[in-house]
Tab-separated table of C-alpha atoms in Angstrom:
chain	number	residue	atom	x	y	z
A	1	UNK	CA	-23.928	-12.869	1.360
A	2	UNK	CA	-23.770	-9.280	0.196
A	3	UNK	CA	-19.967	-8.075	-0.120
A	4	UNK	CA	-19.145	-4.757	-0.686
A	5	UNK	CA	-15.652	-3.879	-2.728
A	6	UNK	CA	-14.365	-0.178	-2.300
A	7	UNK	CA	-11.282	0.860	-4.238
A	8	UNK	CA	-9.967	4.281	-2.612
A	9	UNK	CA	-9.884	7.699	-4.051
A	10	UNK	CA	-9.879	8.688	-8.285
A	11	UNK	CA	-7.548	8.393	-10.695
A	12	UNK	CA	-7.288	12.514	-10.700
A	13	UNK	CA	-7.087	13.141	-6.395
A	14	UNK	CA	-4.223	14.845	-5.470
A	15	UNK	CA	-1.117	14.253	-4.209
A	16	UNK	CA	-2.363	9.997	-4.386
A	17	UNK	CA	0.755	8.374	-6.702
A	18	UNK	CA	3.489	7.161	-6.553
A	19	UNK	CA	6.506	10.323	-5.618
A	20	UNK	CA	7.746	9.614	-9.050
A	21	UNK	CA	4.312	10.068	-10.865
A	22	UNK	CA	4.267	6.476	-12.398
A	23	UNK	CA	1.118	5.744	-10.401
A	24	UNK	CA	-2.071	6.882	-9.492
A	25	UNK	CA	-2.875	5.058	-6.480
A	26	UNK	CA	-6.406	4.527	-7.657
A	27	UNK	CA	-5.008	2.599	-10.573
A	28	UNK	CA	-4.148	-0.270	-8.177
A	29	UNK	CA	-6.809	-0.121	-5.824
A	30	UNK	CA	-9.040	-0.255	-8.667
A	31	UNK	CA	-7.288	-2.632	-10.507
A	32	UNK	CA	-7.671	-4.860	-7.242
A	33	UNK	CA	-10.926	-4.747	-7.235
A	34	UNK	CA	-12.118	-5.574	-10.422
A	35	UNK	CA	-10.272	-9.012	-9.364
A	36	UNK	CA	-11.766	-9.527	-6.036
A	37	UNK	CA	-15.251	-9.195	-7.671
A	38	UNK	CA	-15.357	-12.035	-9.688
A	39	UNK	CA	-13.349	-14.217	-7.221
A	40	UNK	CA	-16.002	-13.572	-4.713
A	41	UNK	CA	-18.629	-14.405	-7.179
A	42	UNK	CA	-17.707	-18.100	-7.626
A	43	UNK	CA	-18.170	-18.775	-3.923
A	44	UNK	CA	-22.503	-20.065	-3.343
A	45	UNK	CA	-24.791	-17.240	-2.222
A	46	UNK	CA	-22.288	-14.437	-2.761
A	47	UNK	CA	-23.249	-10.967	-4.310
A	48	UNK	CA	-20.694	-8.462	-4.855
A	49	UNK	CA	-21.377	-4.468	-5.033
A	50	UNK	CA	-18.368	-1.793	-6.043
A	51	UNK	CA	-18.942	1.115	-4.107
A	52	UNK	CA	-16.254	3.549	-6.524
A	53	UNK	CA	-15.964	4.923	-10.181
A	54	UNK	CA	-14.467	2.380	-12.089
A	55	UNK	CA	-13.517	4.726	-14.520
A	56	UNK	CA	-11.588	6.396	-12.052
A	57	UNK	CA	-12.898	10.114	-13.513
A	58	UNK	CA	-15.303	10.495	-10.008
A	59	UNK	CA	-13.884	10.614	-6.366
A	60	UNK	CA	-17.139	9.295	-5.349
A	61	UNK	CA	-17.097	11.114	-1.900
A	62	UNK	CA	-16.717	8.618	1.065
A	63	UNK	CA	-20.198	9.604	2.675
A	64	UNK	CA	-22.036	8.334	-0.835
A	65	UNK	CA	-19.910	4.986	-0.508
A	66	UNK	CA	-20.634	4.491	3.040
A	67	UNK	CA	-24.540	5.123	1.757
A	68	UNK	CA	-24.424	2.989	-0.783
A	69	UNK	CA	-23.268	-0.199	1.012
A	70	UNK	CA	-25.637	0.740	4.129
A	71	UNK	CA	-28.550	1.049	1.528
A	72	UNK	CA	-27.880	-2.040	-0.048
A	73	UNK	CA	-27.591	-3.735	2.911
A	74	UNK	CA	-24.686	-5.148	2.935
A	75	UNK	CA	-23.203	-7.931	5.357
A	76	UNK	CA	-19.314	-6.452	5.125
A	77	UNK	CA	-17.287	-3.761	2.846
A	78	UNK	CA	-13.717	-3.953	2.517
A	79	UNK	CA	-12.088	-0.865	1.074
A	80	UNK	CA	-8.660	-1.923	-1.055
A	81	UNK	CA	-5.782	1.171	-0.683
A	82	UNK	CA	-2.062	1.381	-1.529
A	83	UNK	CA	0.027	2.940	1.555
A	84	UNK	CA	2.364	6.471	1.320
A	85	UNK	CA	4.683	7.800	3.908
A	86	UNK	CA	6.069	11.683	3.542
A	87	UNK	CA	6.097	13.215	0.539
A	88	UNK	CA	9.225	11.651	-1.193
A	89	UNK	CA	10.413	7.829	-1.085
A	90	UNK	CA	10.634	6.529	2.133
A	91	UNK	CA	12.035	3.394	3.731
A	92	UNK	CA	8.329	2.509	5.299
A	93	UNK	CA	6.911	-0.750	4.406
A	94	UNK	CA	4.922	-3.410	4.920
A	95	UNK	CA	0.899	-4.340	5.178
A	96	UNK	CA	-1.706	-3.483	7.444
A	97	UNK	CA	-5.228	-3.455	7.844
A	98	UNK	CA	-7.343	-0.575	9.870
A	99	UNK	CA	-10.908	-1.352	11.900
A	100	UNK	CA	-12.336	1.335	13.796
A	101	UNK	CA	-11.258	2.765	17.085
A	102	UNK	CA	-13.891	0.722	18.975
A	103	UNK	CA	-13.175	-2.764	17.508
A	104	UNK	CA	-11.397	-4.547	19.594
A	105	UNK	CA	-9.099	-7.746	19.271
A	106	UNK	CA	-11.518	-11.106	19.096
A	107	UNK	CA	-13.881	-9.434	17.514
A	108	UNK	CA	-15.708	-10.687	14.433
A	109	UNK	CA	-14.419	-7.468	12.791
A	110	UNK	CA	-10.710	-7.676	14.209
A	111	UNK	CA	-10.875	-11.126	13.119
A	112	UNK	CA	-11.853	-10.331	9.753
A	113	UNK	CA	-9.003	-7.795	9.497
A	114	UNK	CA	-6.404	-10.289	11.373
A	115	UNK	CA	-7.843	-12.739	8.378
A	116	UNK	CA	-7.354	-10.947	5.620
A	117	UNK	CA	-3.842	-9.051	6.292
A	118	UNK	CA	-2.395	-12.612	7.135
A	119	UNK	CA	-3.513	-13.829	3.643
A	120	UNK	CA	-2.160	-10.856	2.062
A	121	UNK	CA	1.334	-11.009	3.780
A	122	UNK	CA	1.759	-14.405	3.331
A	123	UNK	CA	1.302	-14.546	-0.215
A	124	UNK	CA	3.253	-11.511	-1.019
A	125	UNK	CA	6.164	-11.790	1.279
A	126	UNK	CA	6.385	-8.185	2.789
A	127	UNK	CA	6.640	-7.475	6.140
A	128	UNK	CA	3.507	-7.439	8.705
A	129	UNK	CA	2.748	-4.293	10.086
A	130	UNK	CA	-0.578	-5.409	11.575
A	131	UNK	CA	-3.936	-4.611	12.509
A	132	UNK	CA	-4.031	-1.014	13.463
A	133	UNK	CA	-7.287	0.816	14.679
A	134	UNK	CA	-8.023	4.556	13.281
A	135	UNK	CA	-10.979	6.618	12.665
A	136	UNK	CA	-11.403	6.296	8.993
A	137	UNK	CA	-14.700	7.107	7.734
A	138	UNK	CA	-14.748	4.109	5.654
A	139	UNK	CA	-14.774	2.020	8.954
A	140	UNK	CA	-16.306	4.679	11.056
A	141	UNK	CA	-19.525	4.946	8.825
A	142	UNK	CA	-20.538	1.661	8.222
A	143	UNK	CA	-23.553	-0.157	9.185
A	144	UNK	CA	-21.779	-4.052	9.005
A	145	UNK	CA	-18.344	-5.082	9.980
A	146	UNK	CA	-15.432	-3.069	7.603
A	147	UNK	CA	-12.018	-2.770	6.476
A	148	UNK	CA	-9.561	-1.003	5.085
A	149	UNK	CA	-6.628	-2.785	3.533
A	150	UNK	CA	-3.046	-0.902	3.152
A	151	UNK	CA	-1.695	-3.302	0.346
A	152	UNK	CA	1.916	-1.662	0.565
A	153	UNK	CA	3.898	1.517	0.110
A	154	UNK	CA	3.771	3.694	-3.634
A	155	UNK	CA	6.771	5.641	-1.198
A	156	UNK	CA	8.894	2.656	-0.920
A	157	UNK	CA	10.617	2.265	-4.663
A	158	UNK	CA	10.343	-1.686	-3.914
A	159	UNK	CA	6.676	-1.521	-3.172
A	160	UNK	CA	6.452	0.831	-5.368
A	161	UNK	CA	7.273	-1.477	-8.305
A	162	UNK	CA	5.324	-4.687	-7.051
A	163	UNK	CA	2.023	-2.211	-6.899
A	164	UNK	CA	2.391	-1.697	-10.644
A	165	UNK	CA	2.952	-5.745	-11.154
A	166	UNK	CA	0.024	-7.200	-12.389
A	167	UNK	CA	1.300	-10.064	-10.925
A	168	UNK	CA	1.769	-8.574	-7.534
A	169	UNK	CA	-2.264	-7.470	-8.037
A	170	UNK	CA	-3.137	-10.906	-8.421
A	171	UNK	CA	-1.919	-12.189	-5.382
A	172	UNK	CA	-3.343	-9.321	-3.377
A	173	UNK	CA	-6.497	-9.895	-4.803
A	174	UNK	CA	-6.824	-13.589	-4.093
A	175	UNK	CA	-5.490	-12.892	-0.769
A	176	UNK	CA	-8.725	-10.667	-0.092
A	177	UNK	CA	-10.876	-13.303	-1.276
A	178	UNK	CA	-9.551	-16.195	0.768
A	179	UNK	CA	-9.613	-13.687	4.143
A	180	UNK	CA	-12.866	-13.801	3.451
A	181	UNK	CA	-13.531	-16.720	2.613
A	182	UNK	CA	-11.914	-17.933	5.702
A	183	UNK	CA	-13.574	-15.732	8.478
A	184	UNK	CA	-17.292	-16.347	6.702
A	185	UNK	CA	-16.750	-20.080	5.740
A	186	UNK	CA	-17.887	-19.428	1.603
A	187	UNK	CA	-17.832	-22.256	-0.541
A	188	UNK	CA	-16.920	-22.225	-3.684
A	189	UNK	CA	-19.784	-23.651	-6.365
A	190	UNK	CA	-22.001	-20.958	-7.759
A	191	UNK	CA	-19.908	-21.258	-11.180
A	192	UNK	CA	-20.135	-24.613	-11.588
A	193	UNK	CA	-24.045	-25.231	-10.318
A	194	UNK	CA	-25.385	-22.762	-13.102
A	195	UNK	CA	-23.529	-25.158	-15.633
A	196	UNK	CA	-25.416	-28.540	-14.544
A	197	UNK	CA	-28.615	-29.740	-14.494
A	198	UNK	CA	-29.125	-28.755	-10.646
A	199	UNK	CA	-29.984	-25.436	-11.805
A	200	UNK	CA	-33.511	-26.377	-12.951
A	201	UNK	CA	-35.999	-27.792	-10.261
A	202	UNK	CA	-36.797	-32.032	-10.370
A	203	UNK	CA	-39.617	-32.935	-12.576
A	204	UNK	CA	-42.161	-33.624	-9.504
A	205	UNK	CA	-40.726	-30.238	-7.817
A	206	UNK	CA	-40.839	-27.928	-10.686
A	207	UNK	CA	-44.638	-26.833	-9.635
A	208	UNK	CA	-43.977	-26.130	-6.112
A	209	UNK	CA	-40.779	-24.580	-6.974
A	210	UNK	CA	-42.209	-22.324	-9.641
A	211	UNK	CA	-45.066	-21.469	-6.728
A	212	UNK	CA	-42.543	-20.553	-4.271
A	213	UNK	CA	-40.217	-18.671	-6.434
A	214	UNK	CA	-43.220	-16.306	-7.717
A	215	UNK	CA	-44.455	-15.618	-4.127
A	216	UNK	CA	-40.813	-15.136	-3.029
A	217	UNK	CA	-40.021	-17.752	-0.670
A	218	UNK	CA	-36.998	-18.969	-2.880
A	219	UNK	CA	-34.943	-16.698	-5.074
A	220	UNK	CA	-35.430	-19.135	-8.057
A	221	UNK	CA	-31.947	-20.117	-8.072
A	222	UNK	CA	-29.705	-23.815	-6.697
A	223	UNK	CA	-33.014	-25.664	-7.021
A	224	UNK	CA	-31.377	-28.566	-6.060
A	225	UNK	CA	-28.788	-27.320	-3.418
A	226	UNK	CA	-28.450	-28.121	0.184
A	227	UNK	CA	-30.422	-25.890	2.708
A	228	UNK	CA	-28.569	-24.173	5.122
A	229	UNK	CA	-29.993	-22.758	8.442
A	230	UNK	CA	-29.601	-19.436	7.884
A	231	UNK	CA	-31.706	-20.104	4.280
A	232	UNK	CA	-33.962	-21.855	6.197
A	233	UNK	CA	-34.516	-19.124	8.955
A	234	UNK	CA	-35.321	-16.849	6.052
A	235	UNK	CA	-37.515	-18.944	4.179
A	236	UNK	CA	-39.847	-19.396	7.430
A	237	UNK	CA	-39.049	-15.367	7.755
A	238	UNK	CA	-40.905	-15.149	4.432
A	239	UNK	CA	-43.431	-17.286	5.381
A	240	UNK	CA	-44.345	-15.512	8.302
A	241	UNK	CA	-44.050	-17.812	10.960
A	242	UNK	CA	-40.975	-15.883	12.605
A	243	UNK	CA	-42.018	-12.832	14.818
């Protein structure tokens, strides 16, 4: 499953920090994200793609993100942002999670938002603001089901704080994962498979294996995993004996 991770905005884009100047927003968006990616990457079959600067010196413009996860073909993108109400502290708070204007509730989409913004509030303990819909080009753009996280208020001197927390980044970060998790039913295993034996083929498979991988039936990797149905409806895909 190809996952695509976008962290909103650069660490130089105007007017996104905290009212205070303590934060950049992009510093916890990013920040986020760099701990999704790995989490995501311990579950079987799971590829991960960042669609922003992780330097934070680029904006990458949100029609080149958009591209890039269409290109790559990815099967969902969820893009990680901190909230802001007004242009001083405010008394908003509170997550929420945007799909487009045309997803509607029971949706794989909506479901995938509902997911994921449960997760985050209950680990974190603030207040649920929902799933909203808005025409975001993050969610508007896409080619495969998408997201965009609010993961609380840099305007709310509460929030404000808990952003900065690496702690608090944690726990929004794992929340993301197991959303995910939940709505596409991962499994966790890729870590620990590429540490055992089952990552090279049997002794009186390794020829057929070796043939299959080279003519790109098989990806070369989990020799000895279980097949799913979807693997197997892409193996016979590659065979040619779908049309």
């Amino acid at each position: 499953m190809k996952i695509a991770i976008d962290a909103g905005h650069g660490y130089n884009t105007p007017g996104k920090r905290t009212p205070d100047g303590s934060m950049r927003e992009w510093e916890f968006n990013n920040a986020v994200a760099l701990l999704v990616k790995p989490l995501l990457e311990a579950y079987k079959g799971v590829t991960v793609k960042l669609t922003h600067d992780t330097t934070g010196k680029t904006d990458v413009p949100l029609k080149t993100r958009t591209d890039t996860a269409n290109a790559w073909g990815a099967d969902v993108l969820v893009s990680i942002h901190a909230n802001a109400a007004g242009n001083g502290w405010s008394t908003a708070h509170g997550i929420e999670t945007f799909v487009y204007t045309s997803i509607k509730a029971g949706t794989a989409t909506y479901k995938l938002a509902e997911n994921v913004n449960t997760a985050i509030v209950k680990t974190t303990g603030l207040a649920n603001r929902g799933v909203k819909q808005g025409d975001l080009h993050m969610v508007r753009e896409t080619h495969m089901p998408a997201i965009l996280v609010e993961c609380g208020f840099m305007s709310n001197k509460t929030e404000a704080a808990l952003l900065k927390s690496a702690d608090y980044r944690k726990k929004v970060a794992q929340a993301i994962v197991d959303g995910l998790a939940k709505t596409y039913g991962l499994t966790k295993g890729a870590t620990e498979v590429a540490n055992t034996n089952d990552s090279k083929p049997s002794a009186w498979a390794k020829e057929s294996w070796t043939k299959a991988t080279k003519a790109g039936v098989v990806d070369g990797a989990r020799p000895q995993d279980g097949l799913t149905r979807e693997e197997f409806t892409v193996i016979l895909d590659r065979l040619g004996l779908l049309k």
